[in-house]
Amino acid sequence: MSADPSDRRIPVAVLGATGSVGQRFVSLLADHPWFRLAELTASERSAGKTYRDATAWHQETPMPDAVRDMTVLPTDPEGQPLTSTLLFSALDASAADRVEMPFTRAGHYVCSNARSHRMDSDVPLMVPEVNPDHLALLDAQDFGGGRLMTNPNCSTIGLTLALKPLAAAFGIEAVSVVTLQAASGAGIPGVPSLSLIDNIVPHIGGEEEKLERETQKILGTAAASAIEPAQFVVSATCTRVPVIDGHTLCVSVRLDTMADFDEVIAQLQGFTGEPQALGLPSAPAAPLVFHDAPDRPQPRLDRGAGSGMAASVGRLRTCRLLDYKFVALSHNTLRGAAGGSILVAELALAQGRLPGLHIPQ
């Protein structure tokens, strides 16, 4: 597929384009005002095929016409160089471990969804409304001209969006969270049906540790070339439930400075961030939607808030062990994966932290 010479959008590639998150990237990038989907990569068994032949499409919208006949390339930074400077990685950790840093050292700007480099001291772990200043780490990276930025675990995104206004206004001493995570979070084919139907699986390997550590990094303080993690403790229990999309979190929080009920509501309702101020294409009008109905949020009703890019918070009440408790919900493959990663790239571009790339006029 040849590019339209009048199309001034930035050419981008999706690494791991045939999987669940890769398909989300393809859907979201198909008509993006800043980015043009130019290259798709996948495993060796898919390389050389057209995207339509290589992909078992599982999205609710049809496969975009523009990508159907694109040839899938191998995900090989040495044997198959890519022409796109900006790469969106939908790779799992085993593949990301092998190729993301070589692509970065070859001069690419990589936005990763994998856990591989999230906790590296010189790599920003981003939720754009929560820690936009952490992108300053990109300026200090020494990766041969490339840049590497990461998206956190899908549950971490919903949690930090809900905690940020409380942390900013009152400070936080402790957080307890129990997640009810959707089946799509396990990818395709995911959890075997007979393990999940009529059931809850009370363990997701490595998930609790990621949720605890990532939250502290994201809500930490940016220093010259590293992040000082937040000092409050996070205790997490993560479960898998028979819901297709939408991770629900039951959260209890102890504040540094006690606030009354109306003050907490005001902070949640009024929360906004740099992506909204900049009018970034993927930013929801409000990153948090507050519900005062006693039975909200619910995955089926609320995962699509802000086109799947806003988190929902409800059931706010006082907690007899800590101070306040509430239920939060976010879409795990939109805000929690592909959409969140695209928003990170938009913010980095708007901040001027991707040398040589500019917002198309």
Short mmCIF file of C-alpha atoms in Angstrom, two decimals:
data_model
loop_
_atom_site.label_atom_id
_atom_site.label_comp_id
_atom_site.label_asym_id
_atom_site.label_seq_id
_atom_site.Cartn_x
_atom_site.Cartn_y
_atom_site.Cartn_z
CA MET A 1 0.00 0.00 0.00
CA SER A 2 1.63 3.25 -1.13
CA ALA A 3 1.28 6.36 1.01
CA ASP A 4 -0.70 9.35 -0.20
CA PRO A 5 1.93 12.11 -0.69
CA SER A 6 -0.56 14.67 0.60
CA ASP A 7 -0.96 12.77 3.89
CA ARG A 8 1.22 14.63 6.41
CA ARG A 9 0.47 12.31 9.30
CA ILE A 10 3.37 10.60 11.07
CA PRO A 11 3.92 7.01 9.82
CA VAL A 12 3.80 4.47 12.65
CA ALA A 13 4.16 0.72 13.06
CA VAL A 14 2.37 -1.76 15.33
CA LEU A 15 4.52 -4.58 16.69
CA GLY A 16 2.49 -7.72 17.36
CA ALA A 17 -0.40 -6.46 15.25
CA THR A 18 -2.37 -9.72 14.97
CA GLY A 19 -3.09 -10.24 18.69
CA SER A 20 -5.86 -8.77 20.81
CA VAL A 21 -4.06 -5.56 21.80
CA GLY A 22 -2.50 -5.28 18.35
CA GLN A 23 -5.97 -5.35 16.81
CA ARG A 24 -7.05 -2.55 19.16
CA PHE A 25 -4.09 -0.51 17.98
CA VAL A 26 -5.04 -1.11 14.35
CA SER A 27 -8.65 -0.05 14.98
CA LEU A 28 -7.69 3.11 16.88
CA LEU A 29 -4.97 4.16 14.46
CA ALA A 30 -7.02 3.61 11.30
CA ASP A 31 -8.37 7.18 11.28
CA HIS A 32 -6.03 8.90 13.72
CA PRO A 33 -5.50 12.59 12.92
CA TRP A 34 -1.76 12.59 13.78
CA PHE A 35 -0.60 9.04 13.01
CA ARG A 36 -0.74 6.98 9.80
CA LEU A 37 -0.56 3.21 10.14
CA ALA A 38 2.30 2.30 7.80
CA GLU A 39 3.72 -1.04 9.00
CA LEU A 40 2.45 -4.11 10.83
CA THR A 41 4.61 -6.83 12.35
CA ALA A 42 3.91 -10.22 13.88
CA SER A 43 5.57 -13.57 14.46
CA GLU A 44 7.41 -15.54 11.78
CA ARG A 45 4.35 -17.70 11.12
CA SER A 46 2.36 -14.61 10.11
CA ALA A 47 5.11 -12.69 8.32
CA GLY A 48 4.64 -12.47 4.57
CA LYS A 49 0.87 -12.90 4.70
CA THR A 50 -1.67 -10.17 4.18
CA TYR A 51 -3.07 -8.81 7.42
CA ARG A 52 -6.51 -10.27 6.63
CA ASP A 53 -5.01 -13.75 6.14
CA ALA A 54 -2.79 -13.54 9.21
CA THR A 55 -5.40 -12.21 11.65
CA ALA A 56 -8.42 -13.81 13.29
CA TRP A 57 -10.23 -10.50 13.82
CA HIS A 58 -11.99 -10.27 17.21
CA GLN A 59 -12.98 -6.61 17.42
CA GLU A 60 -16.56 -5.33 17.46
CA THR A 61 -15.88 -3.09 14.45
CA PRO A 62 -14.80 -4.47 11.04
CA MET A 63 -11.16 -4.70 10.09
CA PRO A 64 -10.23 -1.34 8.49
CA ASP A 65 -10.10 -1.58 4.70
CA ALA A 66 -6.75 0.21 4.56
CA VAL A 67 -4.93 -2.59 6.40
CA ARG A 68 -6.58 -5.69 4.95
CA ASP A 69 -4.03 -6.14 2.17
CA MET A 70 -0.98 -4.82 4.01
CA THR A 71 1.83 -7.37 4.17
CA VAL A 72 2.72 -8.41 7.70
CA LEU A 73 6.43 -8.02 8.44
CA PRO A 74 8.51 -10.07 10.88
CA THR A 75 9.21 -8.47 14.25
CA ASP A 76 12.96 -8.48 13.75
CA PRO A 77 14.95 -5.30 14.47
CA GLU A 78 18.07 -6.71 12.86
CA GLY A 79 16.77 -8.68 9.88
CA GLN A 80 13.75 -6.49 9.04
CA PRO A 81 14.37 -2.78 9.72
CA LEU A 82 11.27 -0.59 9.89
CA THR A 83 10.91 2.79 8.22
CA SER A 84 8.52 4.20 10.84
CA THR A 85 10.22 6.10 13.64
CA LEU A 86 7.31 5.67 16.09
CA LEU A 87 6.45 2.09 17.08
CA PHE A 88 3.50 0.90 19.18
CA SER A 89 4.32 -2.42 20.82
CA ALA A 90 1.54 -4.88 21.56
CA LEU A 91 4.05 -7.66 22.22
CA ASP A 92 3.90 -9.90 25.25
CA ALA A 93 6.84 -9.74 27.62
CA SER A 94 8.70 -12.73 26.16
CA ALA A 95 8.87 -11.09 22.74
CA ALA A 96 9.29 -7.56 24.10
CA ASP A 97 12.34 -8.67 26.09
CA ARG A 98 14.05 -9.60 22.82
CA VAL A 99 13.14 -6.78 20.45
CA GLU A 100 11.98 -3.57 22.13
CA MET A 101 15.40 -2.37 23.27
CA PRO A 102 17.10 -3.28 19.96
CA PHE A 103 14.43 -1.27 18.11
CA THR A 104 15.01 1.61 20.54
CA ARG A 105 18.78 1.50 20.09
CA ALA A 106 18.23 1.55 16.33
CA GLY A 107 16.68 5.01 16.75
CA HIS A 108 12.96 4.21 17.06
CA TYR A 109 10.56 5.70 19.58
CA VAL A 110 8.84 2.73 21.22
CA CYS A 111 5.58 2.91 23.18
CA SER A 112 5.35 -0.42 24.98
CA ASN A 113 2.50 -2.26 26.70
CA ALA A 114 4.76 -5.03 28.01
CA ARG A 115 6.04 -5.28 31.57
CA SER A 116 9.65 -5.74 30.39
CA HIS A 117 10.96 -2.20 31.02
CA ARG A 118 8.22 -0.61 33.15
CA MET A 119 10.31 -0.48 36.29
CA ASP A 120 13.59 0.57 34.65
CA SER A 121 14.77 3.72 36.39
CA ASP A 122 15.22 5.66 33.15
CA VAL A 123 11.95 4.61 31.49
CA PRO A 124 8.75 6.59 32.17
CA LEU A 125 5.72 4.55 33.22
CA MET A 126 2.86 6.71 32.05
CA VAL A 127 -0.75 7.56 32.77
CA PRO A 128 -0.81 10.96 31.02
CA GLU A 129 -3.34 12.71 33.29
CA VAL A 130 -1.55 11.43 36.39
CA ASN A 131 2.19 11.95 35.79
CA PRO A 132 2.83 14.00 32.62
CA ASP A 133 6.05 15.38 34.14
CA HIS A 134 7.57 11.87 34.16
CA LEU A 135 8.07 12.11 30.39
CA ALA A 136 11.09 14.27 31.23
CA LEU A 137 12.92 10.95 31.65
CA LEU A 138 12.92 10.66 27.86
CA ASP A 139 15.34 13.57 27.65
CA ALA A 140 17.87 11.74 29.82
CA GLN A 141 17.69 8.38 28.04
CA ASP A 142 20.85 7.17 26.32
CA PHE A 143 19.52 4.60 23.87
CA GLY A 144 21.36 5.57 20.71
CA GLY A 145 18.86 8.22 19.70
CA GLY A 146 15.76 6.17 20.39
CA ARG A 147 13.20 6.62 23.14
CA LEU A 148 11.29 4.06 25.22
CA MET A 149 8.10 4.83 27.15
CA THR A 150 5.73 2.35 28.76
CA ASN A 151 2.08 1.84 29.58
CA PRO A 152 1.34 0.24 32.99
CA ASN A 153 -0.72 -2.81 33.79
CA CYS A 154 -4.35 -2.31 32.77
CA SER A 155 -5.61 -2.38 36.37
CA THR A 156 -2.95 0.09 37.47
CA ILE A 157 -4.31 2.68 35.04
CA GLY A 158 -7.81 2.65 36.54
CA LEU A 159 -6.43 2.71 40.07
CA THR A 160 -4.03 5.62 39.54
CA LEU A 161 -6.62 7.71 37.71
CA ALA A 162 -8.90 7.34 40.75
CA LEU A 163 -6.14 7.96 43.30
CA LYS A 164 -4.43 10.95 41.67
CA PRO A 165 -6.96 13.65 42.68
CA LEU A 166 -7.03 12.31 46.24
CA ALA A 167 -3.24 12.15 46.47
CA ALA A 168 -2.89 15.68 45.11
CA ALA A 169 -5.46 17.19 47.47
CA PHE A 170 -5.08 15.20 50.68
CA GLY A 171 -2.09 12.87 50.40
CA ILE A 172 -2.33 9.09 50.76
CA GLU A 173 -1.00 6.80 53.50
CA ALA A 174 -2.31 3.39 52.44
CA VAL A 175 -4.33 1.69 49.71
CA SER A 176 -6.06 -1.68 49.66
CA VAL A 177 -7.45 -2.89 46.33
CA VAL A 178 -9.24 -6.01 45.11
CA THR A 179 -9.58 -6.33 41.33
CA LEU A 180 -12.22 -8.16 39.32
CA GLN A 181 -10.47 -8.39 35.96
CA ALA A 182 -12.12 -9.13 32.64
CA ALA A 183 -11.38 -12.21 30.58
CA SER A 184 -9.97 -10.14 27.70
CA GLY A 185 -7.10 -9.15 29.94
CA ALA A 186 -5.66 -12.61 29.38
CA GLY A 187 -5.52 -12.06 25.61
CA ILE A 188 -6.71 -14.48 22.94
CA PRO A 189 -7.70 -17.28 23.52
CA GLY A 190 -7.33 -16.32 27.17
CA VAL A 191 -8.68 -18.31 30.12
CA PRO A 192 -10.30 -21.64 29.17
CA SER A 193 -14.08 -21.25 29.22
CA LEU A 194 -14.70 -24.06 31.70
CA SER A 195 -12.27 -22.42 34.11
CA LEU A 196 -14.13 -19.10 34.07
CA ILE A 197 -17.85 -19.72 33.42
CA ASP A 198 -19.70 -19.89 36.76
CA ASN A 199 -16.43 -19.10 38.48
CA ILE A 200 -13.94 -16.54 39.78
CA VAL A 201 -10.23 -17.33 39.55
CA PRO A 202 -8.57 -15.76 42.63
CA HIS A 203 -5.05 -15.58 41.20
CA ILE A 204 -3.39 -13.90 38.20
CA GLY A 205 0.33 -14.59 38.12
CA GLY A 206 2.48 -11.55 38.87
CA GLU A 207 -0.47 -9.16 38.72
CA GLU A 208 -0.58 -8.14 42.36
CA GLU A 209 3.11 -7.27 42.47
CA LYS A 210 2.79 -5.18 39.30
CA LEU A 211 -0.24 -3.30 40.63
CA GLU A 212 1.50 -2.49 43.91
CA ARG A 213 4.88 -1.38 42.50
CA GLU A 214 3.59 0.40 39.40
CA THR A 215 1.15 2.51 41.42
CA GLN A 216 3.99 3.75 43.61
CA LYS A 217 6.15 4.65 40.59
CA ILE A 218 3.37 6.45 38.71
CA LEU A 219 2.35 8.48 41.76
CA GLY A 220 5.99 9.13 42.63
CA THR A 221 8.06 12.27 42.20
CA ALA A 222 10.18 12.96 39.13
CA ALA A 223 13.85 13.64 39.88
CA ALA A 224 16.64 14.50 37.41
CA SER A 225 17.01 11.04 35.88
CA ALA A 226 14.75 8.74 37.93
CA ILE A 227 11.44 8.55 39.79
CA GLU A 228 11.24 8.58 43.58
CA PRO A 229 8.37 6.16 44.29
CA ALA A 230 5.45 7.23 46.45
CA GLN A 231 5.92 6.04 50.00
CA PHE A 232 2.38 4.89 50.77
CA VAL A 233 1.77 1.16 50.91
CA VAL A 234 -0.43 -0.63 48.35
CA SER A 235 -1.93 -4.04 49.09
CA ALA A 236 -3.56 -5.81 46.14
CA THR A 237 -5.59 -8.96 45.50
CA CYS A 238 -6.24 -9.71 41.81
CA THR A 239 -8.96 -12.00 40.46
CA ARG A 240 -10.28 -13.00 37.02
CA VAL A 241 -14.06 -12.86 36.50
CA PRO A 242 -16.43 -13.87 33.66
CA VAL A 243 -16.72 -10.37 32.16
CA ILE A 244 -15.57 -9.72 28.58
CA ASP A 245 -14.13 -6.19 28.94
CA GLY A 246 -13.72 -3.81 31.87
CA HIS A 247 -11.62 -4.21 35.01
CA THR A 248 -13.44 -3.39 38.27
CA LEU A 249 -11.51 -2.38 41.39
CA CYS A 250 -12.77 -2.25 44.96
CA VAL A 251 -10.53 0.30 46.67
CA SER A 252 -10.05 1.46 50.26
CA VAL A 253 -7.74 4.40 50.99
CA ARG A 254 -6.31 6.12 54.06
CA LEU A 255 -5.63 9.83 53.52
CA ASP A 256 -2.77 11.87 55.01
CA THR A 257 -5.15 14.75 55.71
CA MET A 258 -8.71 13.83 56.57
CA ALA A 259 -11.32 15.31 54.26
CA ASP A 260 -15.08 15.36 54.48
CA PHE A 261 -17.32 13.53 52.02
CA ASP A 262 -18.13 16.54 49.87
CA GLU A 263 -14.48 17.49 49.55
CA VAL A 264 -13.60 14.02 48.27
CA ILE A 265 -16.46 14.09 45.76
CA ALA A 266 -15.39 17.53 44.54
CA GLN A 267 -11.85 16.31 43.85
CA LEU A 268 -13.06 13.24 41.94
CA GLN A 269 -15.61 15.19 39.91
CA GLY A 270 -13.25 18.02 39.07
CA PHE A 271 -10.22 15.98 38.09
CA THR A 272 -8.62 16.83 34.77
CA GLY A 273 -5.10 16.75 33.40
CA GLU A 274 -2.61 17.91 30.81
CA PRO A 275 -4.10 15.78 27.98
CA GLN A 276 -7.43 17.59 28.42
CA ALA A 277 -5.74 21.01 28.59
CA LEU A 278 -3.84 20.23 25.38
CA GLY A 279 -6.90 18.77 23.63
CA LEU A 280 -5.04 15.59 22.66
CA PRO A 281 -6.96 13.49 20.10
CA SER A 282 -7.36 10.40 22.30
CA ALA A 283 -8.02 12.24 25.57
CA PRO A 284 -11.54 11.94 27.00
CA ALA A 285 -13.23 15.21 27.92
CA ALA A 286 -13.08 14.09 31.57
CA PRO A 287 -10.68 11.32 32.67
CA LEU A 288 -12.95 10.40 35.61
CA VAL A 289 -16.72 9.93 35.57
CA PHE A 290 -18.23 10.04 39.06
CA HIS A 291 -21.43 8.08 39.79
CA ASP A 292 -23.62 8.72 42.81
CA ALA A 293 -26.06 5.89 42.00
CA PRO A 294 -25.51 3.02 44.48
CA ASP A 295 -25.15 0.33 41.79
CA ARG A 296 -22.59 1.99 39.51
CA PRO A 297 -20.11 1.63 37.90
CA GLN A 298 -20.83 -1.64 36.09
CA PRO A 299 -18.67 -3.09 33.28
CA ARG A 300 -21.51 -3.57 30.80
CA LEU A 301 -22.88 -0.06 31.35
CA ASP A 302 -19.77 2.02 32.01
CA ARG A 303 -16.68 0.55 30.32
CA GLY A 304 -17.37 2.70 27.25
CA ALA A 305 -17.19 6.01 29.14
CA GLY A 306 -15.23 8.57 27.16
CA SER A 307 -15.07 6.13 24.21
CA GLY A 308 -13.41 3.66 26.57
CA MET A 309 -10.75 6.16 27.67
CA ALA A 310 -12.31 7.43 30.92
CA ALA A 311 -12.37 5.63 34.26
CA SER A 312 -15.56 5.52 36.30
CA VAL A 313 -15.77 5.86 40.08
CA GLY A 314 -18.76 5.23 42.31
CA ARG A 315 -20.04 3.71 45.56
CA LEU A 316 -18.00 6.24 47.54
CA ARG A 317 -18.50 5.75 51.25
CA THR A 318 -16.59 5.91 54.53
CA CYS A 319 -14.45 2.92 55.47
CA ARG A 320 -14.38 1.51 59.01
CA LEU A 321 -10.79 0.31 58.58
CA LEU A 322 -9.26 3.11 56.50
CA ASP A 323 -10.94 6.42 55.58
CA TYR A 324 -12.88 6.02 52.31
CA LYS A 325 -13.75 3.19 49.95
CA PHE A 326 -15.09 3.19 46.40
CA VAL A 327 -15.45 1.14 43.22
CA ALA A 328 -13.51 2.07 40.09
CA LEU A 329 -13.82 0.72 36.55
CA SER A 330 -11.81 1.15 33.36
CA HIS A 331 -11.74 -0.50 29.94
CA ASN A 332 -8.73 -2.80 29.98
CA THR A 333 -7.92 -3.04 26.26
CA LEU A 334 -8.81 0.57 25.36
CA ARG A 335 -7.64 2.82 28.19
CA GLY A 336 -5.70 -0.05 29.74
CA ALA A 337 -3.69 -0.96 26.67
CA ALA A 338 -3.79 0.37 23.10
CA GLY A 339 -5.68 3.62 23.70
CA GLY A 340 -3.59 4.49 26.72
CA SER A 341 -0.38 3.90 24.80
CA ILE A 342 -1.51 6.11 21.92
CA LEU A 343 -2.35 8.86 24.43
CA VAL A 344 1.18 8.58 25.85
CA ALA A 345 2.64 9.08 22.36
CA GLU A 346 0.35 12.06 21.76
CA LEU A 347 1.50 13.67 24.99
CA ALA A 348 5.19 13.04 24.25
CA LEU A 349 4.72 14.58 20.81
CA ALA A 350 2.84 17.59 22.21
CA GLN A 351 5.60 18.14 24.80
CA GLY A 352 8.22 18.11 22.05
CA ARG A 353 10.03 15.08 23.48
CA LEU A 354 10.23 13.05 20.24
CA PRO A 355 12.97 14.79 18.22
CA GLY A 356 12.23 15.02 14.53
CA LEU A 357 8.50 14.33 14.88
CA HIS A 358 5.95 17.12 14.82
CA ILE A 359 2.19 17.38 15.10
CA PRO A 360 0.92 17.47 11.50
CA GLN A 361 -0.65 20.74 10.45
#
